[in-house]
Amino acid sequence: MSLALDPTAQDLLFREARTANTFTDEPVTEEQVQAIYDLVKYGPTAFNQTPLRITLVRSPEARERLVKHMAEGNQPKTAAAPLVAILSADNEFHEELPALMPHFPQAKDLFFSERPVREQSALLNGALQAAYFIVGIRAAGLAAGPMTGLDFEGVQKEFLDADHSPLMVINIGKPGEDASPFPRQPRLAYEDVITTV
């Protein structure tokens, strides 16, 4: 194998990692979330933009407000998870570009002066950062249960504002018994995906 990453870490992050549907009662600490973010913030994005915003749903009252916006099959999982995060894209991310790209501060106005362009870029790069966040959760020895089965408009109105677009909700914690009740689903083979020109 020509990968630099240790096989145990490869398994932790990819081969053995599964989407979790149940979790233990062990809490997810603020320190764990901080460590996850401090790792995944280095993932590459276009123009070093960081549109991802993470809303941690910790209080019972906020959890109740969120659960009502989840698809019926996702409601029990979201109600029971030790921690739930709403991931959204900040469509005004360009305001931070001068600080994030000090060598090219004019990128803010040169490329992102129009809202539709920002929304498209925030969606793409926010989703990319969300993928890094999932891998970071796994790197912390936790399991992630990402879900897009939700009322996006309802979640936006309940927890965000017009400048933030929900991307997904992720349940986070130590996997419980039968956390992944189905066998791992097939994946496409190398030759089905890779083309050389």
XYZ file of C-alpha atoms in Angstrom:
197
model
C 0.000 0.000 0.000
C 1.432 3.361 -0.993
C -0.322 5.463 1.667
C 1.683 7.305 4.326
C -1.131 7.040 6.882
C -0.909 4.099 9.276
C -3.388 1.279 8.386
C -5.026 1.601 11.816
C -5.702 5.287 11.146
C -6.953 4.434 7.654
C -9.465 2.045 9.218
C -10.495 4.594 11.862
C -11.140 7.321 9.316
C -12.497 5.309 6.395
C -12.622 1.519 6.154
C -14.170 0.724 9.543
C -15.953 4.046 10.094
C -19.698 3.904 9.671
C -22.597 6.323 9.899
C -24.035 5.861 13.389
C -27.744 5.621 14.112
C -27.434 4.954 17.850
C -25.023 6.258 20.459
C -23.980 5.590 24.041
C -24.828 8.106 26.765
C -21.211 9.289 26.972
C -21.192 13.065 26.491
C -19.235 14.848 23.783
C -17.203 17.554 25.469
C -16.443 21.071 24.354
C -12.763 20.093 24.373
C -13.419 17.284 21.893
C -15.288 19.605 19.537
C -12.491 22.188 19.858
C -9.877 19.537 19.005
C -11.911 18.399 15.992
C -12.250 21.922 14.655
C -8.609 22.777 15.328
C -7.668 19.807 13.122
C -10.128 20.167 10.260
C -9.829 23.930 9.836
C -6.694 23.238 7.780
C -8.586 21.463 4.989
C -8.251 23.302 1.667
C -10.995 25.509 0.242
C -11.151 27.947 -2.665
C -9.560 31.294 -1.745
C -9.071 29.936 1.785
C -12.711 30.818 2.390
C -14.307 29.353 5.498
C -18.067 29.500 5.001
C -18.836 26.573 7.325
C -20.645 27.523 10.520
C -21.409 24.966 13.239
C -24.272 25.385 15.691
C -23.985 22.942 18.602
C -27.413 21.951 19.883
C -26.809 21.151 23.560
C -29.802 22.366 25.559
C -32.939 20.171 25.821
C -35.064 23.122 24.696
C -33.002 23.651 21.523
C -32.951 19.911 20.846
C -36.754 19.824 21.012
C -36.947 22.741 18.589
C -34.623 20.946 16.164
C -36.235 17.514 16.347
C -39.548 18.851 15.052
C -37.776 19.909 11.818
C -36.157 16.520 11.203
C -37.655 13.889 8.909
C -39.734 11.365 10.843
C -37.086 8.631 10.651
C -34.374 10.993 11.888
C -36.296 12.387 14.854
C -35.541 9.597 17.397
C -31.842 9.574 16.461
C -31.569 13.335 16.817
C -33.458 13.323 20.116
C -31.146 10.676 21.626
C -27.679 11.625 20.322
C -25.199 12.981 22.903
C -24.505 16.003 20.700
C -26.129 17.386 17.571
C -24.572 19.950 15.248
C -26.291 22.040 12.593
C -23.845 22.741 9.782
C -24.549 25.786 7.657
C -22.868 27.941 5.031
C -22.285 31.631 5.710
C -23.182 33.438 2.486
C -21.336 36.528 3.713
C -18.041 34.638 4.100
C -16.353 37.108 1.774
C -16.181 39.690 4.566
C -13.420 37.596 6.170
C -11.354 37.112 3.017
C -9.035 40.105 3.559
C -7.933 38.558 6.869
C -7.808 35.024 5.485
C -5.964 36.027 2.309
C -3.759 38.942 3.372
C -1.680 38.573 0.197
C -4.794 39.070 -1.973
C -7.400 41.089 -0.015
C -9.043 42.392 -3.186
C -10.464 38.881 -3.820
C -13.400 39.875 -1.604
C -14.692 42.431 -4.099
C -13.109 41.103 -7.263
C -14.757 37.664 -7.128
C -17.502 37.743 -4.510
C -19.317 41.061 -4.793
C -22.525 39.383 -6.068
C -24.713 37.365 -3.704
C -25.541 34.493 -6.138
C -21.820 33.873 -6.701
C -21.235 33.842 -2.939
C -24.117 31.450 -2.326
C -22.799 28.973 -4.888
C -19.267 29.179 -3.508
C -20.443 28.956 0.111
C -22.483 25.842 -0.698
C -19.589 24.063 -2.416
C -16.872 25.022 0.050
C -19.142 24.654 3.088
C -19.975 21.098 1.980
C -16.263 20.429 1.531
C -15.603 21.667 5.060
C -18.506 19.551 6.340
C -16.792 16.470 4.902
C -13.592 17.418 6.718
C -15.631 17.825 9.907
C -17.029 14.298 9.575
C -13.520 12.884 9.148
C -12.412 14.949 12.161
C -15.207 13.448 14.264
C -13.907 10.013 13.325
C -10.332 11.072 14.136
C -11.546 11.898 17.663
C -12.731 8.311 18.063
C -16.364 9.340 17.758
C -19.031 8.449 15.223
C -20.969 10.827 13.013
C -24.530 10.476 11.831
C -24.871 13.101 9.068
C -28.413 13.723 7.828
C -30.041 15.806 5.131
C -33.516 14.499 5.862
C -34.839 17.695 7.404
C -36.916 20.781 6.750
C -34.126 23.118 5.607
C -36.323 26.203 5.606
C -37.627 25.391 9.067
C -34.129 24.851 10.476
C -32.959 28.104 8.924
C -35.843 30.081 10.449
C -35.508 28.366 13.830
C -31.732 28.569 14.292
C -30.092 30.709 11.602
C -30.733 33.867 9.610
C -31.104 34.814 5.954
C -27.327 34.892 5.473
C -26.812 31.278 6.596
C -27.979 28.276 4.587
C -28.311 24.906 6.368
C -26.206 22.106 4.859
C -26.925 19.155 7.145
C -27.414 18.027 10.715
C -24.881 15.675 12.296
C -25.476 13.480 15.339
C -22.200 12.952 17.217
C -21.078 10.524 19.916
C -19.646 7.137 20.774
C -21.460 4.537 18.660
C -24.055 2.517 20.527
C -25.157 -1.050 20.108
C -26.232 -1.806 16.543
C -25.153 1.718 15.588
C -24.942 0.624 11.945
C -27.534 -2.139 11.567
C -26.948 -2.764 7.874
C -23.879 -4.276 6.220
C -21.564 -1.784 4.541
C -23.014 -0.868 1.167
C -21.019 -1.405 -2.031
C -18.742 1.277 -3.426
C -17.748 1.851 -7.041
C -14.457 0.277 -8.116
C -11.424 2.284 -9.189
C -12.000 1.510 -12.861
C -15.602 2.727 -12.619
C -14.522 6.139 -11.346
C -11.035 6.948 -12.582
C -10.397 8.054 -16.168
C -6.977 8.935 -17.520
C -6.717 11.275 -20.501
